[in-house]
GROMACS .gro file of C-alpha atoms in nm:
model
  382
    1MET     CA    1 -11.418   3.187   3.363
    2ASP     CA    2 -11.214   3.380   3.117
    3LEU     CA    3 -11.231   3.362   2.745
    4ILE     CA    4 -10.871   3.423   2.598
    5THR     CA    5 -10.899   3.558   2.226
    6THR     CA    6 -10.562   3.754   2.226
    7THR     CA    7 -10.191   3.650   2.256
    8ALA     CA    8 -10.126   3.915   2.534
    9ASP     CA    9 -10.395   3.766   2.737
   10LEU     CA   10 -10.316   3.409   2.660
   11ALA     CA   11  -9.947   3.479   2.761
   12ALA     CA   12 -10.058   3.643   3.110
   13ALA     CA   13 -10.279   3.352   3.181
   14CYS     CA   14 -10.013   3.098   3.131
   15SER     CA   15  -9.768   3.289   3.339
   16ARG     CA   16 -10.026   3.270   3.611
   17LEU     CA   17 -10.089   2.894   3.558
   18ALA     CA   18  -9.717   2.812   3.528
   19LYS     CA   19  -9.686   2.926   3.892
   20HIS     CA   20  -9.873   2.610   4.000
   21PRO     CA   21  -9.721   2.254   4.026
   22VAL     CA   22 -10.023   2.111   3.856
   23ILE     CA   23 -10.280   2.219   3.616
   24THR     CA   24 -10.562   2.030   3.412
   25VAL     CA   25 -10.594   2.060   3.040
   26ASP     CA   26 -10.847   1.952   2.777
   27THR     CA   27 -10.899   2.031   2.423
   28GLU     CA   28 -11.198   2.049   2.171
   29PHE     CA   29 -11.120   1.951   1.817
   30LEU     CA   30 -11.299   1.848   1.493
   31ARG     CA   31 -11.129   1.563   1.298
   32GLU     CA   32 -11.420   1.389   1.124
   33THR     CA   33 -11.346   1.528   0.778
   34THR     CA   34 -10.952   1.580   0.795
   35TYR     CA   35 -10.637   1.384   0.849
   36TYR     CA   36 -10.503   1.658   1.088
   37PRO     CA   37 -10.737   1.757   1.387
   38LEU     CA   38 -10.851   2.100   1.379
   39LEU     CA   39 -10.800   2.260   1.735
   40CYS     CA   40 -11.087   2.475   1.828
   41VAL     CA   41 -11.072   2.527   2.202
   42VAL     CA   42 -10.828   2.463   2.470
   43GLN     CA   43 -10.937   2.468   2.842
   44MET     CA   44 -10.720   2.485   3.159
   45ALA     CA   45 -10.728   2.508   3.524
   46SER     CA   46 -10.535   2.574   3.813
   47PRO     CA   47 -10.668   2.543   4.179
   48GLU     CA   48 -10.733   2.930   4.154
   49GLU     CA   49 -10.874   2.993   3.797
   50ALA     CA   50 -11.026   2.828   3.488
   51ILE     CA   51 -10.978   2.965   3.148
   52VAL     CA   52 -11.100   2.896   2.782
   53ILE     CA   53 -10.876   2.973   2.495
   54ASP     CA   54 -11.030   3.058   2.163
   55THR     CA   55 -10.758   2.897   1.950
   56LEU     CA   56 -10.936   2.994   1.623
   57ALA     CA   57 -10.938   3.371   1.731
   58VAL     CA   58 -10.806   3.582   1.457
   59GLY     CA   59 -10.433   3.684   1.531
   60ILE     CA   60 -10.386   3.476   1.824
   61ASP     CA   61 -10.053   3.320   1.861
   62LEU     CA   62 -10.052   2.993   2.072
   63LYS     CA   63  -9.672   2.991   2.154
   64PRO     CA   64  -9.739   3.066   2.533
   65PHE     CA   65  -9.966   2.775   2.555
   66PHE     CA   66  -9.725   2.535   2.376
   67GLU     CA   67  -9.445   2.677   2.619
   68LEU     CA   68  -9.660   2.602   2.922
   69MET     CA   69  -9.719   2.236   2.794
   70GLY     CA   70  -9.317   2.187   2.765
   71ASN     CA   71  -9.269   2.335   3.122
   72GLU     CA   72  -9.096   2.073   3.327
   73ALA     CA   73  -9.213   2.222   3.643
   74VAL     CA   74  -9.577   2.191   3.596
   75LEU     CA   75  -9.752   1.866   3.577
   76LYS     CA   76 -10.016   1.871   3.319
   77VAL     CA   77 -10.339   1.654   3.378
   78PHE     CA   78 -10.539   1.523   3.095
   79HIS     CA   79 -10.806   1.249   3.078
   80ALA     CA   80 -10.757   1.033   2.772
   81ALA     CA   81 -10.454   1.225   2.685
   82ARG     CA   82 -10.332   1.070   2.340
   83GLN     CA   83 -10.527   1.270   2.083
   84ASP     CA   84 -10.457   1.596   2.304
   85ILE     CA   85 -10.107   1.512   2.295
   86GLU     CA   86 -10.119   1.434   1.931
   87ILE     CA   87 -10.272   1.780   1.827
   88ILE     CA   88  -9.983   1.958   2.040
   89TRP     CA   89  -9.727   1.764   1.865
   90HIS     CA   90  -9.853   1.811   1.520
   91GLN     CA   91  -9.886   2.183   1.569
   92ALA     CA   92  -9.580   2.268   1.778
   93ASN     CA   93  -9.344   1.961   1.754
   94ILE     CA   94  -9.372   1.953   2.155
   95ILE     CA   95  -9.476   1.657   2.367
   96PRO     CA   96  -9.632   1.780   2.677
   97HIS     CA   97  -9.418   1.678   2.979
   98PRO     CA   98  -9.467   1.582   3.238
   99VAL     CA   99  -9.832   1.453   3.212
  100PHE     CA  100 -10.064   1.246   3.421
  101ASP     CA  101 -10.366   1.070   3.249
  102THR     CA  102 -10.640   1.015   3.466
  103GLN     CA  103 -10.782   0.737   3.251
  104VAL     CA  104 -10.465   0.540   3.277
  105ALA     CA  105 -10.470   0.603   3.670
  106ALA     CA  106 -10.812   0.465   3.674
  107MET     CA  107 -10.733   0.154   3.483
  108VAL     CA  108 -10.443   0.090   3.742
  109LEU     CA  109 -10.684   0.163   4.018
  110GLY     CA  110 -10.948  -0.076   3.895
  111TYR     CA  111 -11.216   0.149   3.750
  112GLY     CA  112 -11.238  -0.059   3.439
  113ASP     CA  113 -11.113  -0.055   3.104
  114SER     CA  114 -11.066   0.283   2.937
  115ILE     CA  115 -11.343   0.446   3.151
  116ALA     CA  116 -11.535   0.754   3.006
  117TYR     CA  117 -11.459   1.087   3.157
  118ASP     CA  118 -11.812   1.145   3.282
  119GLN     CA  119 -11.829   0.818   3.429
  120LEU     CA  120 -11.505   0.862   3.619
  121VAL     CA  121 -11.622   1.197   3.763
  122GLU     CA  122 -11.939   1.058   3.897
  123LYS     CA  123 -11.768   0.768   4.061
  124VAL     CA  124 -11.499   0.973   4.210
  125THR     CA  125 -11.678   1.301   4.317
  126GLY     CA  126 -12.043   1.197   4.303
  127HIS     CA  127 -12.111   1.486   4.043
  128ARG     CA  128 -12.275   1.403   3.702
  129PRO     CA  129 -12.112   1.636   3.426
  130ASP     CA  130 -12.343   1.755   3.157
  131LYS     CA  131 -12.219   1.588   2.815
  132THR     CA  132 -12.471   1.790   2.593
  133HIS     CA  133 -12.224   1.965   2.401
  134ARG     CA  134 -11.977   1.651   2.348
  135PHE     CA  135 -12.052   1.653   1.997
  136THR     CA  136 -12.109   2.024   1.926
  137ASP     CA  137 -11.939   2.226   1.640
  138TRP     CA  138 -11.655   2.369   1.830
  139SER     CA  139 -11.532   2.573   1.516
  140ARG     CA  140 -11.852   2.778   1.506
  141ARG     CA  141 -11.808   3.136   1.645
  142PRO     CA  142 -11.915   3.298   1.873
  143LEU     CA  143 -11.883   3.019   2.139
  144THR     CA  144 -12.205   2.995   2.351
  145LYS     CA  145 -12.223   3.034   2.734
  146GLU     CA  146 -12.330   2.662   2.743
  147GLN     CA  147 -12.016   2.573   2.555
  148MET     CA  148 -11.798   2.787   2.788
  149HIS     CA  149 -11.985   2.616   3.081
  150TYR     CA  150 -11.911   2.276   2.928
  151ALA     CA  151 -11.538   2.340   2.848
  152VAL     CA  152 -11.482   2.475   3.207
  153SER     CA  153 -11.648   2.206   3.387
  154ASP     CA  154 -11.427   1.931   3.213
  155VAL     CA  155 -11.097   2.097   3.376
  156THR     CA  156 -11.234   2.196   3.719
  157HIS     CA  157 -11.405   1.851   3.793
  158LEU     CA  158 -11.066   1.696   3.651
  159ARG     CA  159 -10.878   1.875   3.942
  160ASP     CA  160 -11.091   1.681   4.197
  161VAL     CA  161 -11.050   1.352   3.996
  162PHE     CA  162 -10.677   1.388   4.004
  163ALA     CA  163 -10.651   1.456   4.377
  164ALA     CA  164 -10.847   1.173   4.447
  165LEU     CA  165 -10.678   0.920   4.215
  166ASP     CA  166 -10.325   1.059   4.296
  167ALA     CA  167 -10.385   0.990   4.656
  168ASP     CA  168 -10.507   0.652   4.611
  169LEU     CA  169 -10.201   0.571   4.389
  170LYS     CA  170  -9.976   0.682   4.667
  171LYS     CA  171 -10.173   0.487   4.927
  172ARG     CA  172 -10.164   0.172   4.729
  173ARG     CA  173  -9.801   0.223   4.574
  174ARG     CA  174  -9.888   0.214   4.249
  175SER     CA  175  -9.768   0.589   4.129
  176GLU     CA  176  -9.470   0.426   3.961
  177TRP     CA  177  -9.716   0.205   3.751
  178VAL     CA  178  -9.864   0.501   3.582
  179SER     CA  179  -9.535   0.688   3.555
  180ILE     CA  180  -9.419   0.374   3.352
  181GLU     CA  181  -9.722   0.421   3.128
  182MET     CA  182  -9.664   0.798   3.077
  183GLU     CA  183  -9.320   0.718   2.927
  184VAL     CA  184  -9.504   0.560   2.635
  185LEU     CA  185  -9.768   0.818   2.609
  186THR     CA  186  -9.499   1.110   2.599
  187SER     CA  187  -9.285   0.932   2.364
  188PRO     CA  188  -9.242   1.113   2.019
  189ARG     CA  189  -9.243   0.738   1.860
  190THR     CA  190  -9.607   0.710   1.974
  191TYR     CA  191  -9.708   1.001   1.743
  192ASP     CA  192  -9.471   0.931   1.465
  193PHE     CA  193  -9.705   0.887   1.158
  194HIS     CA  194  -9.432   0.866   0.878
  195PRO     CA  195  -9.578   0.703   0.582
  196GLU     CA  196  -9.333   0.415   0.570
  197ARG     CA  197  -9.477   0.286   0.930
  198ALA     CA  198  -9.840   0.330   0.820
  199TRP     CA  199  -9.880  -0.062   0.766
  200GLU     CA  200  -9.818  -0.109   1.128
  201ARG     CA  201 -10.156   0.063   1.220
  202LEU     CA  202 -10.349  -0.197   1.015
  203LYS     CA  203 -10.500  -0.501   1.185
  204THR     CA  204 -10.451  -0.715   0.898
  205ARG     CA  205 -10.214  -1.003   0.942
  206VAL     CA  206 -10.012  -1.107   0.627
  207ARG     CA  207  -9.824  -1.439   0.628
  208LYS     CA  208  -9.626  -1.402   0.301
  209PRO     CA  209  -9.344  -1.166   0.237
  210LYS     CA  210  -9.478  -1.073  -0.089
  211ASP     CA  211  -9.812  -0.970   0.076
  212LEU     CA  212  -9.617  -0.780   0.354
  213ALA     CA  213  -9.415  -0.582   0.078
  214VAL     CA  214  -9.717  -0.476  -0.117
  215LEU     CA  215  -9.897  -0.381   0.217
  216MET     CA  216  -9.625  -0.161   0.324
  217GLU     CA  217  -9.630   0.030  -0.022
  218VAL     CA  218  -9.995   0.054  -0.047
  219ALA     CA  219 -10.036   0.176   0.307
  220ALA     CA  220  -9.758   0.430   0.255
  221TRP     CA  221  -9.899   0.564  -0.054
  222ARG     CA  222 -10.243   0.606   0.146
  223GLU     CA  223 -10.117   0.787   0.417
  224GLN     CA  224  -9.902   1.020   0.198
  225GLU     CA  225 -10.213   1.095   0.004
  226ALA     CA  226 -10.436   1.157   0.321
  227GLN     CA  227 -10.169   1.382   0.462
  228SER     CA  228 -10.127   1.561   0.132
  229ARG     CA  229 -10.515   1.613   0.093
  230ASP     CA  230 -10.581   1.656   0.461
  231VAL     CA  231 -10.863   1.394   0.472
  232PRO     CA  232 -10.917   1.083   0.687
  233ARG     CA  233 -10.737   0.767   0.551
  234GLY     CA  234 -11.062   0.598   0.495
  235ARG     CA  235 -11.168   0.881   0.267
  236VAL     CA  236 -10.871   0.764   0.044
  237LEU     CA  237 -10.920   0.375   0.077
  238ARG     CA  238 -11.072   0.196   0.333
  239ASP     CA  239 -10.841  -0.048   0.558
  240GLU     CA  240 -11.019  -0.381   0.406
  241ALA     CA  241 -10.927  -0.244   0.040
  242VAL     CA  242 -10.587  -0.198   0.143
  243SER     CA  243 -10.557  -0.556   0.300
  244ASP     CA  244 -10.729  -0.698  -0.007
  245ILE     CA  245 -10.485  -0.536  -0.239
  246ALA     CA  246 -10.190  -0.657  -0.041
  247THR     CA  247 -10.320  -1.028  -0.080
  248HIS     CA  248 -10.422  -1.016  -0.465
  249ALA     CA  249 -10.122  -0.756  -0.563
  250PRO     CA  250 -10.312  -0.638  -0.863
  251ASN     CA  251 -10.034  -0.505  -1.097
  252THR     CA  252 -10.301  -0.382  -1.376
  253LEU     CA  253 -10.586  -0.148  -1.375
  254GLU     CA  254 -10.789  -0.455  -1.485
  255LYS     CA  255 -10.713  -0.656  -1.201
  256LEU     CA  256 -10.754  -0.378  -0.958
  257ALA     CA  257 -11.117  -0.359  -1.081
  258HIS     CA  258 -11.193  -0.699  -1.007
  259LEU     CA  259 -11.161  -0.647  -0.612
  260ARG     CA  260 -11.479  -0.625  -0.455
  261SER     CA  261 -11.353  -0.409  -0.181
  262VAL     CA  262 -11.214  -0.124  -0.426
  263PRO     CA  263 -11.481   0.115  -0.506
  264LYS     CA  264 -11.644   0.087  -0.844
  265GLY     CA  265 -11.466   0.291  -1.094
  266PHE     CA  266 -11.169   0.357  -0.871
  267GLU     CA  267 -10.919   0.204  -1.142
  268LYS     CA  268 -11.030   0.468  -1.385
  269SER     CA  269 -10.913   0.764  -1.152
  270LYS     CA  270 -10.568   0.876  -1.105
  271TRP     CA  271 -10.543   0.696  -0.787
  272GLY     CA  272 -10.585   0.369  -0.963
  273ALA     CA  273 -10.265   0.403  -1.133
  274ASP     CA  274 -10.106   0.504  -0.817
  275ILE     CA  275 -10.207   0.186  -0.635
  276VAL     CA  276 -10.089  -0.026  -0.931
  277ALA     CA  277  -9.765   0.160  -0.916
  278ALA     CA  278  -9.732   0.098  -0.551
  279VAL     CA  279  -9.798  -0.260  -0.590
  280GLU     CA  280  -9.533  -0.301  -0.829
  281ARG     CA  281  -9.273  -0.113  -0.597
  282GLY     CA  282  -9.398  -0.381  -0.323
  283LEU     CA  283  -9.336  -0.656  -0.577
  284ALA     CA  284  -8.990  -0.530  -0.664
  285ARG     CA  285  -8.875  -0.498  -0.315
  286ASP     CA  286  -8.595  -0.719  -0.173
  287PHE     CA  287  -8.799  -0.966   0.057
  288SER     CA  288  -8.494  -1.040   0.272
  289THR     CA  289  -8.490  -0.684   0.395
  290LEU     CA  290  -8.863  -0.692   0.517
  291PRO     CA  291  -8.963  -0.707   0.876
  292LYS     CA  292  -8.996  -1.084   1.006
  293LEU     CA  293  -9.336  -1.210   0.967
  294GLU     CA  294  -9.505  -1.375   1.255
  295LYS     CA  295  -9.493  -1.750   1.212
  296PRO     CA  296  -9.795  -1.960   1.230
  297ARG     CA  297  -9.814  -2.134   1.572
  298ASN     CA  298  -9.806  -2.503   1.558
  299ASN     CA  299  -9.891  -2.548   1.932
  300SER     CA  300 -10.216  -2.742   1.905
  301ASN     CA  301 -10.290  -2.660   2.268
  302GLY     CA  302 -10.234  -2.281   2.205
  303ALA     CA  303 -10.605  -2.201   2.212
  304ALA     CA  304 -10.665  -2.381   2.547
  305ILE     CA  305 -10.373  -2.230   2.699
  306VAL     CA  306 -10.477  -1.882   2.599
  307GLU     CA  307 -10.839  -1.955   2.741
  308LEU     CA  308 -10.666  -2.062   3.075
  309LEU     CA  309 -10.454  -1.740   3.073
  310LYS     CA  310 -10.764  -1.548   3.030
  311VAL     CA  311 -10.922  -1.684   3.341
  312LEU     CA  312 -10.585  -1.623   3.536
  313LEU     CA  313 -10.600  -1.272   3.397
  314ARG     CA  314 -10.949  -1.188   3.510
  315MET     CA  315 -10.881  -1.344   3.845
  316THR     CA  316 -10.560  -1.141   3.898
  317ALA     CA  317 -10.763  -0.816   3.778
  318GLU     CA  318 -11.019  -0.881   4.036
  319ARG     CA  319 -10.791  -0.967   4.323
  320HIS     CA  320 -10.574  -0.650   4.284
  321ALA     CA  321 -10.855  -0.416   4.165
  322VAL     CA  322 -10.666  -0.323   3.839
  323ALA     CA  323 -10.829  -0.328   3.495
  324SER     CA  324 -10.744  -0.625   3.307
  325LYS     CA  325 -10.673  -0.440   2.968
  326VAL     CA  326 -10.395  -0.248   3.150
  327ILE     CA  327 -10.230  -0.570   3.260
  328ALA     CA  328 -10.218  -0.781   2.930
  329THR     CA  329 -10.395  -0.770   2.602
  330VAL     CA  330 -10.529  -1.096   2.416
  331ASP     CA  331 -10.222  -1.055   2.200
  332ASP     CA  332  -9.980  -1.047   2.484
  333LEU     CA  333 -10.156  -1.374   2.612
  334GLU     CA  334 -10.128  -1.546   2.257
  335GLU     CA  335  -9.751  -1.449   2.260
  336ILE     CA  336  -9.706  -1.592   2.607
  337ALA     CA  337  -9.895  -1.907   2.496
  338ALA     CA  338  -9.665  -1.951   2.222
  339SER     CA  339  -9.321  -1.856   2.427
  340ASP     CA  340  -9.187  -1.814   2.775
  341GLU     CA  341  -8.981  -1.558   2.619
  342ALA     CA  342  -9.237  -1.336   2.455
  343ASP     CA  343  -9.142  -0.986   2.445
  344VAL     CA  344  -9.473  -0.842   2.567
  345PRO     CA  345  -9.535  -0.580   2.847
  346ALA     CA  346  -9.714  -0.841   3.060
  347LEU     CA  347  -9.361  -1.004   3.100
  348ARG     CA  348  -9.202  -0.699   3.212
  349GLY     CA  349  -9.204  -0.478   3.532
  350TRP     CA  350  -9.482  -0.470   3.752
  351ARG     CA  351  -9.702  -0.643   3.525
  352ARG     CA  352  -9.463  -0.956   3.545
  353GLU     CA  353  -9.478  -0.934   3.923
  354LEU     CA  354  -9.841  -0.912   3.913
  355PHE     CA  355  -9.942  -1.165   3.655
  356GLY     CA  356  -9.654  -1.258   3.425
  357ASP     CA  357  -9.473  -1.486   3.662
  358ALA     CA  358  -9.802  -1.673   3.746
  359ALA     CA  359  -9.895  -1.706   3.371
  360LEU     CA  360  -9.563  -1.874   3.312
  361LYS     CA  361  -9.622  -2.099   3.625
  362LEU     CA  362  -9.949  -2.188   3.474
  363LYS     CA  363  -9.803  -2.287   3.153
  364ARG     CA  364  -9.544  -2.503   3.329
  365GLY     CA  365  -9.810  -2.678   3.532
  366GLU     CA  366  -9.638  -2.515   3.870
  367LEU     CA  367  -9.982  -2.336   3.936
  368ALA     CA  368 -10.337  -2.484   3.907
  369LEU     CA  369 -10.675  -2.304   3.883
  370ALA     CA  370 -10.943  -2.390   4.117
  371ILE     CA  371 -11.264  -2.281   4.248
  372GLU     CA  372 -11.324  -2.203   4.627
  373LYS     CA  373 -11.647  -2.076   4.746
  374GLY     CA  374 -11.760  -1.960   4.416
  375ARG     CA  375 -11.426  -1.792   4.329
  376VAL     CA  376 -11.130  -1.894   4.110
  377ILE     CA  377 -10.814  -1.920   4.297
  378GLY     CA  378 -10.450  -2.020   4.212
  379VAL     CA  379 -10.304  -2.315   4.384
  380GLU     CA  380  -9.933  -2.382   4.361
  381ARG     CA  381  -9.830  -2.724   4.284
  382ALA     CA  382  -9.517  -2.912   4.400
   0.00000   0.00000   0.00000
């Protein structure tokens, strides 16, 4: 293994790696106390070598690495790639492409929902990776031999995992399924953290336009504050406090102080006044220009339909050896229960062929669920 600490060595290593059609990539970073992840180490491997890049080395320029990430002739293989891609996007405004995510491929092949890397390696290769240094402080220098070994093993095992999954995907004619998922993973919109869209990340469901308007303004303020201070969003204000403020719309410091979810004394800080100002901006918005709110579902049988769809989903996932999570989410099922025209992934492409059409038939009474020899089966009805 080689430890890269200079720009010249990095450029030479990336030039060698670029000659291969497939490389494996992983990163080590810290983000517990920051908004933006601190990239500490990058490890990559080709069939011939493995390297570790000290991204914190004095004077090193990561441009050759970023250029390799954008090289269309080289497939970059990651496991659970979203955070790795986010880091590269933030640092260089580049989305690695093309990419292959072994976690997504594993779900498509029935290894379970969001399987961990070490579990996947063991299932595919029989090796049990040493994860002792998973939570080590990667910002400390010098890197130890144990850290180096850990970093390299991640990308060398990944070579074998990729080869096995890729072959299985081709054998079962599911490569296109993964390619469709990679389009979402490599879309800049996936990593677009503009403050005005920050409210979309929150799990809260508001029902009134006023609540939504305040939520949008307070969430945007928190996002800007977290970015400017480079701290996690929760360090500025917790999600439940943002939701509480959206519901109660405190337009004075006194009203803000009465919210139990807001830290005691918060209203006396400069951020208290900022929140009140955000609330006032929300209340002043033209509600007719806001995104449409989800209407409460009046179907009294909706919950029962969702439960039946869950059984169908589980049956489908088991039958085709695909993780249920990658076929449809609970939110998808709720949307389908409410409308045959629901705009959800489960009613598009391969998911519709696998599950969506059957789900609609189940709703219409054209498909029944039965038990045969201890297993749930679908029975077409005339």
